[in-house]
Amino acid sequence: MSEKYVMALDQGTTSCRCILYNHEGRPAGMAQEEFTQIFPKSGWVEHDPMEIWNRQLSVCRKAMEGINAKAENIDSIGITNQRETTVVWDRQTGKPVYNAIVWQCRRTAEFCRDLVNTGLESAVREKTGLVIDPYFSGTKIRWILDNVPQARHLAGEGRLLFGTIETWLIWNLTVGRVHVTDYSNASRTMMFNIHELRWDQELLEMLGVPESILPEPVPSSRIYGYTSPELFGGEIPISGAAGDQQAALFGQTCFDNGEAKNTFGTGGFVLVNTGSRPVKSEKGLLTTIAWGIEDKVCYALEGSVFVSGAVIQWLRDELGIIGTSGETEEIARSVPDTAGAYVVPAFTGLGAPYWDPYARGTITGLSRGVNRNHIVRAALEAMAYQTWDLLEAMAEDLGSPIRRLKVDGGAAENSFLLEFLADILGQKVYRPECIETTSLGAAYLAGMATGYWKSMDDIRDNWQIDRIFEPSMEEEKRRTLLEGWHKAVGRALEI
């Protein structure tokens, strides 16, 4: 085999995947494994970091074996990851001192409320572009240091290291030689100054986090190190990393100011490229680093929904009213509407633009005629309504609407969802041929660092449209549906 591929590690909230991409940006090999979701208490979400590492290593080997690829056939490795999820481990043993606290986890809500009440939110917003919320990594680290026996003592001795998931994977891939985080992931910790590209001492003191445990912040496209030879039979450069949503923005080739994408994953995320200028939101959105390449940093405005595609998993795993996510499209089309029902999937609170960690999921508008099909359709429609909320806030912050929206993520395969999204937005929605843009973005960042792809224009040539969804809903109906949605959200906020 003479052809080379870029390996993308896509470490998501519910599964570990590895995809090998060729120069045209097409998958040549893939493997995926789900891992355990841990819910110790209501609103708490954890993962086992060792299980994540072992499954990620397993799918990498399976993807290579699937096309008979050896280490010499892999040009480089790019990593994209569930963001904000927090791992703290002992550098001597390589073992986590506690489970990974997942981005969805609400356990630090009370501490965040105390921080807000002390008047610190404006300083956090100014330096990090974020709001004070349990979503972000900083308060999760503090919880581990304060609640795990001996953790703060070990940190004081220099024994402990912190990382978001890409940091954890890079550390393991290099057998502890490299402890770094890329700018995009660092910008999600609530400890990183996005203007000065450094850990902020005032914020570290506020959170009680020692700088000694933090990784080195680095650009999103650069050779960080090499895999240990025993893992894949040879050294492979690790040369790209970005949080999943920033990677999707890159994979969708949203390289120019004003270009936007919406990812339907476990959560739902709209990002718009704002170029070299960080835009401060007045509407509950986040200012974040999209990526850093060489000495240039690109910023984005982001709206984050905590539960999007995960509502379909809930229908399957908790309610048992569907067998697979793939059947939801047919079920939704079997009824003309939801019979007045709305699902608000605030299972772990509500993100942008509401930011209420205490909100909880609800179904409103139930009547005797509402059946399983209506509930499934309402769950899909909720994903579109949440996107409308984000785009409306984004338009107000930017002073103009987002005219071109690209979509990706697993649920983007559902054409009913995208038809309804176009209707409720009143604008076109563009689905690319490759909806695995999160992993593709990580591959592009890695391949650019090694010269596998020469430029962004080289990458842009790979992007192809699968289908354009056009709106057909009458304005009066759209307005009525949105009014019903916002009434339903109001009830979830009051719980």
XYZ file of C-alpha atoms in Angstrom:
495
model
C 0.000 0.000 0.000
C 1.523 3.293 -1.112
C -1.352 5.693 -0.399
C -1.235 7.699 2.806
C -4.123 8.692 5.022
C -4.760 11.101 7.852
C -6.149 9.463 10.974
C -8.886 11.376 12.793
C -9.665 10.458 16.391
C -13.237 11.556 17.103
C -13.746 11.178 20.830
C -17.392 12.119 21.398
C -19.741 12.118 24.340
C -21.121 8.639 23.724
C -18.620 6.914 21.436
C -15.023 6.733 20.280
C -14.427 6.712 16.538
C -11.478 6.611 14.225
C -11.765 7.600 10.564
C -8.967 7.392 8.014
C -9.294 10.116 5.361
C -7.712 10.259 1.926
C -6.552 13.407 0.166
C -10.036 14.042 -1.258
C -11.418 14.175 2.273
C -13.298 10.892 1.898
C -13.348 8.154 4.557
C -11.283 5.116 3.604
C -11.640 3.213 6.855
C -13.622 3.630 10.051
C -14.334 1.975 13.394
C -16.540 3.032 16.283
C -17.310 1.828 19.800
C -19.708 3.221 22.368
C -18.667 3.553 25.997
C -20.378 3.674 29.378
C -22.432 6.671 30.505
C -22.353 7.127 34.285
C -25.073 9.058 36.137
C -24.246 9.020 39.886
C -26.956 11.570 40.797
C -29.603 13.658 39.076
C -27.801 16.138 36.814
C -24.404 14.450 37.270
C -22.671 12.870 34.271
C -19.339 11.002 34.289
C -17.152 8.843 32.038
C -14.323 6.440 32.806
C -11.170 8.008 31.269
C -9.409 4.650 31.058
C -12.326 3.157 29.148
C -12.220 6.125 26.766
C -8.484 5.649 26.179
C -8.773 1.891 25.671
C -11.719 2.156 23.298
C -10.098 4.963 21.341
C -6.949 2.903 20.915
C -9.063 -0.100 19.908
C -10.954 1.743 17.158
C -7.715 3.193 15.779
C -6.273 -0.271 15.389
C -9.514 -1.625 13.918
C -9.716 1.189 11.347
C -6.140 0.490 10.259
C -6.688 -3.265 10.126
C -9.842 -2.734 8.071
C -7.823 -1.411 5.139
C -4.546 -3.198 5.974
C -2.832 0.086 6.808
C 0.465 0.191 8.706
C 2.017 3.075 10.620
C 3.910 4.165 7.491
C 0.577 4.608 5.687
C -0.627 7.161 8.243
C 0.578 10.675 7.480
C -0.560 12.168 10.765
C -3.149 12.097 13.531
C -5.731 14.769 14.307
C -7.901 14.698 17.407
C -11.322 16.186 18.023
C -13.098 15.750 21.309
C -16.074 16.365 23.514
C -15.171 19.726 24.970
C -15.080 20.875 28.604
C -15.089 17.276 29.885
C -12.499 17.215 32.644
C -9.869 14.602 33.505
C -7.408 14.894 36.397
C -4.767 12.199 36.685
C -1.598 11.257 38.536
C 1.438 11.846 36.326
C 3.372 9.062 38.086
C 0.801 6.303 37.782
C -0.996 7.565 34.682
C -4.309 6.808 36.409
C -7.174 9.271 36.844
C -7.902 10.274 40.437
C -11.627 10.417 39.609
C -13.960 9.749 36.693
C -14.048 12.333 33.926
C -16.669 14.953 34.748
C -18.616 15.434 31.530
C -19.504 18.784 29.972
C -23.201 18.052 30.630
C -22.667 17.654 34.372
C -24.430 20.197 36.604
C -22.810 19.357 39.963
C -21.064 22.731 40.279
C -24.206 24.821 39.717
C -24.291 26.135 43.282
C -20.638 27.172 43.187
C -21.254 28.932 39.875
C -24.188 30.794 41.387
C -21.944 31.923 44.249
C -19.395 33.230 41.738
C -22.085 35.160 39.908
C -23.363 36.626 43.178
C -19.885 37.918 44.018
C -19.910 40.006 40.840
C -17.240 38.100 38.917
C -19.227 37.386 35.769
C -18.136 40.502 33.877
C -14.438 39.695 34.433
C -14.966 36.117 33.276
C -16.900 37.280 30.216
C -14.271 39.887 29.300
C -11.296 37.536 29.571
C -12.714 34.218 28.401
C -15.749 35.103 26.281
C -17.783 32.687 28.437
C -20.506 32.951 31.046
C -20.095 31.444 34.497
C -21.707 28.025 34.180
C -21.101 24.407 35.292
C -20.648 23.596 31.577
C -17.026 24.689 31.585
C -13.960 22.878 32.902
C -12.703 25.231 35.609
C -15.326 24.529 38.254
C -15.129 20.800 37.510
C -11.396 20.830 38.316
C -12.087 22.640 41.566
C -14.721 20.058 42.502
C -12.222 17.219 41.999
C -9.508 18.980 43.984
C -11.922 19.718 46.842
C -13.821 16.425 46.945
C -11.404 13.641 46.018
C -9.294 12.557 49.028
C -5.681 13.719 48.784
C -6.271 15.393 45.391
C -5.358 18.926 46.438
C -2.380 17.628 48.401
C -1.131 15.669 45.370
C -1.623 18.725 43.181
C 0.510 20.744 45.590
C 3.263 18.147 45.243
C 3.177 18.466 41.449
C 1.747 14.976 40.984
C -1.514 15.837 39.223
C -2.250 16.890 35.661
C -5.445 18.255 34.153
C -6.649 17.906 30.624
C -9.682 17.986 28.457
C -10.049 14.813 26.432
C -7.648 15.709 23.615
C -4.961 16.433 26.219
C -5.642 13.077 27.890
C -5.377 11.221 24.568
C -2.196 13.018 23.451
C -0.583 12.297 26.833
C -1.400 8.592 26.484
C -0.450 8.379 22.802
C 2.969 9.811 23.650
C 3.257 7.748 26.871
C 3.334 10.861 29.024
C 5.861 12.830 26.998
C 3.503 15.591 25.814
C 1.044 17.602 27.937
C -0.631 20.188 25.714
C -4.048 21.601 24.863
C -4.970 23.445 21.704
C -6.295 27.019 21.867
C -9.861 26.001 21.006
C -10.114 23.573 23.916
C -8.279 25.917 26.286
C -10.849 28.593 25.482
C -13.592 26.343 26.952
C -12.104 26.000 30.425
C -13.155 29.385 31.922
C -9.483 29.871 32.866
C -7.939 30.941 29.547
C -7.534 34.543 28.397
C -8.598 34.338 24.744
C -7.038 37.694 23.906
C -3.595 37.051 25.415
C -3.584 33.260 24.763
C -2.499 32.344 28.277
C -3.860 30.928 31.511
C -5.199 33.834 33.548
C -3.867 34.135 37.090
C -6.881 36.028 38.430
C -9.248 33.345 37.160
C -7.053 30.537 38.509
C -7.114 32.162 41.941
C -10.888 32.621 41.705
C -11.303 28.908 41.012
C -8.564 27.635 43.301
C -6.777 25.830 40.458
C -2.942 25.617 40.569
C -1.281 26.445 37.257
C 1.143 23.544 37.730
C -1.540 21.023 36.697
C -2.432 22.797 33.449
C -1.234 21.794 29.964
C 0.703 24.059 27.624
C -1.643 25.969 25.271
C -0.645 25.459 21.612
C -2.044 26.167 18.104
C -4.609 23.778 16.648
C -2.359 22.753 13.755
C 1.199 21.872 14.738
C 3.238 18.747 15.347
C 2.887 18.177 19.096
C 4.770 14.911 19.283
C 4.787 11.335 18.031
C 2.935 8.209 19.040
C 4.855 5.626 20.978
C 6.026 2.978 18.430
C 4.440 0.046 20.259
C 0.920 1.435 19.805
C 0.719 1.190 15.999
C 4.002 -0.405 14.974
C 5.795 2.877 14.324
C 5.837 6.560 15.192
C 3.065 8.757 13.763
C 3.013 12.547 14.158
C 0.162 13.989 16.216
C -0.347 17.313 14.504
C -3.889 18.602 14.907
C -6.425 19.109 17.667
C -9.627 21.059 18.129
C -12.763 20.832 20.195
C -15.533 19.073 18.333
C -17.521 22.152 17.373
C -14.538 24.153 16.199
C -13.344 21.129 14.251
C -16.757 20.908 12.569
C -16.552 24.594 11.617
C -13.171 23.887 10.019
C -14.407 20.679 8.382
C -17.329 22.609 6.872
C -14.705 24.979 5.373
C -16.263 27.976 7.135
C -12.984 29.822 6.752
C -14.396 33.290 6.036
C -15.973 35.839 8.343
C -19.742 35.267 8.599
C -19.835 31.607 7.535
C -21.789 29.374 9.930
C -22.528 25.736 10.678
C -24.897 23.821 12.941
C -23.882 20.436 14.320
C -26.551 18.008 15.489
C -24.631 15.790 17.865
C -25.329 14.836 21.463
C -25.786 18.569 21.918
C -26.548 21.155 19.265
C -24.045 23.839 18.355
C -24.144 26.794 16.007
C -20.848 28.552 15.313
C -20.201 31.534 13.062
C -16.700 32.556 12.036
C -15.936 36.125 13.162
C -12.380 36.191 11.816
C -9.613 37.855 13.789
C -12.152 39.849 15.827
C -13.745 38.374 18.957
C -17.396 39.493 19.095
C -18.850 40.100 22.545
C -22.369 38.734 22.859
C -25.224 40.584 24.493
C -27.660 37.733 23.857
C -26.319 34.841 25.887
C -23.923 33.460 23.275
C -20.266 32.595 23.794
C -17.176 34.151 22.296
C -14.654 31.421 21.654
C -11.481 30.600 19.763
C -12.266 28.700 16.585
C -8.683 27.625 15.887
C -5.104 28.792 15.855
C -2.843 28.170 12.873
C 0.752 29.342 13.119
C 0.593 32.852 14.621
C -2.997 33.600 13.582
C -6.054 32.997 15.751
C -9.577 32.815 14.372
C -12.539 33.539 16.653
C -16.162 32.405 16.577
C -19.491 33.254 18.137
C -21.189 30.141 19.499
C -24.580 29.044 20.676
C -24.609 25.813 22.690
C -27.574 23.506 23.284
C -26.895 20.812 25.876
C -29.328 18.188 24.561
C -30.050 17.856 20.851
C -29.453 14.439 19.281
C -29.361 12.971 22.796
C -33.139 13.419 22.957
C -33.390 10.640 20.349
C -31.231 8.387 22.527
C -33.633 9.173 25.367
C -36.587 8.059 23.260
C -34.735 4.817 22.530
C -33.005 3.989 25.802
C -35.210 5.473 28.531
C -38.710 5.573 27.017
C -38.251 2.594 24.701
C -40.644 4.027 22.093
C -38.202 3.654 19.198
C -35.798 0.886 18.302
C -33.229 2.899 16.332
C -32.625 6.571 15.619
C -32.981 5.842 11.908
C -36.688 5.079 12.208
C -37.585 8.508 13.620
C -37.878 10.087 10.169
C -40.573 7.682 9.036
C -42.375 7.960 12.376
C -42.333 11.773 12.246
C -43.746 11.773 8.713
C -46.586 9.432 9.744
C -48.408 12.299 11.469
C -49.125 15.780 10.040
C -48.014 17.593 13.202
C -47.395 17.019 16.914
C -51.058 17.491 17.912
C -49.942 20.484 19.977
C -47.240 18.695 21.956
C -43.781 20.180 22.552
C -40.752 18.397 23.987
C -38.250 20.625 25.799
C -35.193 18.375 26.352
C -33.673 20.319 29.252
C -32.406 17.138 30.906
C -29.254 18.840 32.188
C -30.469 22.428 32.215
C -30.701 24.847 29.303
C -27.710 26.363 27.538
C -27.743 29.357 25.207
C -29.488 31.713 25.147
C -31.194 30.869 28.476
C -28.337 29.581 30.674
C -30.448 27.989 33.379
C -28.684 24.979 34.957
C -31.785 24.268 37.050
C -34.238 23.898 34.143
C -35.427 20.370 33.519
C -37.034 18.560 30.636
C -40.753 18.748 30.054
C -43.461 17.772 27.582
C -46.285 20.287 27.223
C -49.525 20.367 25.267
C -50.442 16.770 26.013
C -53.981 15.732 25.184
C -55.727 12.378 24.924
C -54.987 12.231 21.211
C -51.212 12.571 21.544
C -49.476 9.277 20.799
C -45.975 7.889 20.399
C -45.632 9.251 16.850
C -46.432 12.785 17.984
C -43.841 12.594 20.778
C -41.142 11.406 18.361
C -41.981 14.204 15.937
C -41.994 16.760 18.764
C -38.533 15.597 19.866
C -37.158 16.143 16.356
C -38.872 19.512 16.077
C -37.301 20.550 19.392
C -33.882 20.215 17.784
C -34.934 22.711 15.113
C -36.557 25.132 17.568
C -33.386 25.239 19.653
C -31.416 26.079 16.511
C -33.843 28.945 15.797
C -33.185 30.335 19.287
C -29.444 30.327 18.661
C -29.592 31.866 15.197
C -31.970 34.595 16.366
C -29.583 35.546 19.181
C -26.653 35.395 16.785
C -28.354 37.696 14.286
C -28.977 40.266 17.021
C -25.351 40.143 18.182
C -23.983 40.471 14.640
C -26.547 43.009 13.469
C -27.539 40.864 10.494
C -29.037 37.395 9.943
C -27.012 34.304 9.072
C -27.946 33.733 5.448
C -26.087 30.502 4.723
C -26.240 27.660 7.233
C -24.380 24.386 6.759
C -25.408 21.385 8.865
C -23.615 18.237 9.983
C -23.599 15.587 12.684
C -25.364 12.233 12.824
C -28.885 13.663 12.954
C -28.231 15.633 9.746
C -28.991 12.368 7.946
C -32.630 12.899 8.954
C -34.217 14.774 6.048
C -37.443 15.430 7.966
C -35.453 17.300 10.607
C -33.703 19.456 8.003
C -36.933 20.149 6.099
C -38.556 21.330 9.321
C -35.425 23.314 10.212
C -35.540 25.163 6.876
C -39.251 25.841 7.445
C -38.892 27.136 10.991
C -35.853 29.273 10.070
C -37.430 30.516 6.861
C -34.135 29.996 5.020
C -32.128 27.444 3.062
C -30.177 24.745 4.858
C -27.130 23.134 3.190
C -26.163 19.511 3.852
C -22.728 18.433 2.568
C -21.938 15.030 1.103
C -19.792 14.271 4.141
C -21.646 14.985 7.377
C -18.752 13.664 9.473
C -17.268 17.146 9.406
C -16.083 17.081 13.011
C -13.544 14.332 12.397
C -12.798 15.726 8.948
C -11.885 19.081 10.485
C -9.443 17.388 12.843
C -7.911 15.545 9.893
C -7.538 18.776 7.931
C -5.808 20.527 10.846
C -3.388 17.611 11.219
C -2.698 17.293 7.499
C -2.057 21.008 7.093
C 0.703 20.841 9.711
C 2.522 18.103 7.780
C 1.866 19.432 4.276
C -0.563 16.635 3.337
C -2.932 19.474 2.405
C -1.104 22.558 1.205
C -3.630 25.283 1.971
C -7.190 26.109 2.962
C -8.043 26.448 -0.733
C -6.853 22.862 -1.186
C -9.296 21.825 1.547
C -12.165 23.997 0.307
C -12.100 22.174 -3.028
C -13.122 18.969 -1.221
C -16.439 20.359 0.122
C -19.461 19.181 -1.880
C -23.209 19.758 -1.382
C -25.477 16.728 -0.984
C -28.795 18.595 -0.763
C -30.215 22.071 -0.215
C -33.388 22.199 1.902
C -35.706 25.089 1.022
C -38.433 26.544 3.278
C -42.087 26.120 2.301
C -43.976 26.898 5.524
C -46.296 29.898 5.631
C -45.141 32.737 7.872
C -48.261 32.699 10.066
C -47.871 28.997 10.834
C -44.171 29.467 11.575
C -44.946 32.282 14.018
C -47.630 30.219 15.764
C -45.318 27.214 16.188
C -42.537 29.377 17.608
C -44.931 31.003 20.078
C -45.924 27.536 21.285
C -42.262 26.542 21.616
C -41.369 29.575 23.708
C -44.348 28.989 26.014
C -43.100 25.422 26.512
C -39.568 26.642 27.264
C -41.013 29.072 29.810
C -42.587 26.176 31.658
C -39.288 24.267 31.705
C -37.560 27.343 33.142
C -40.118 27.541 35.943
C -39.576 23.970 37.178
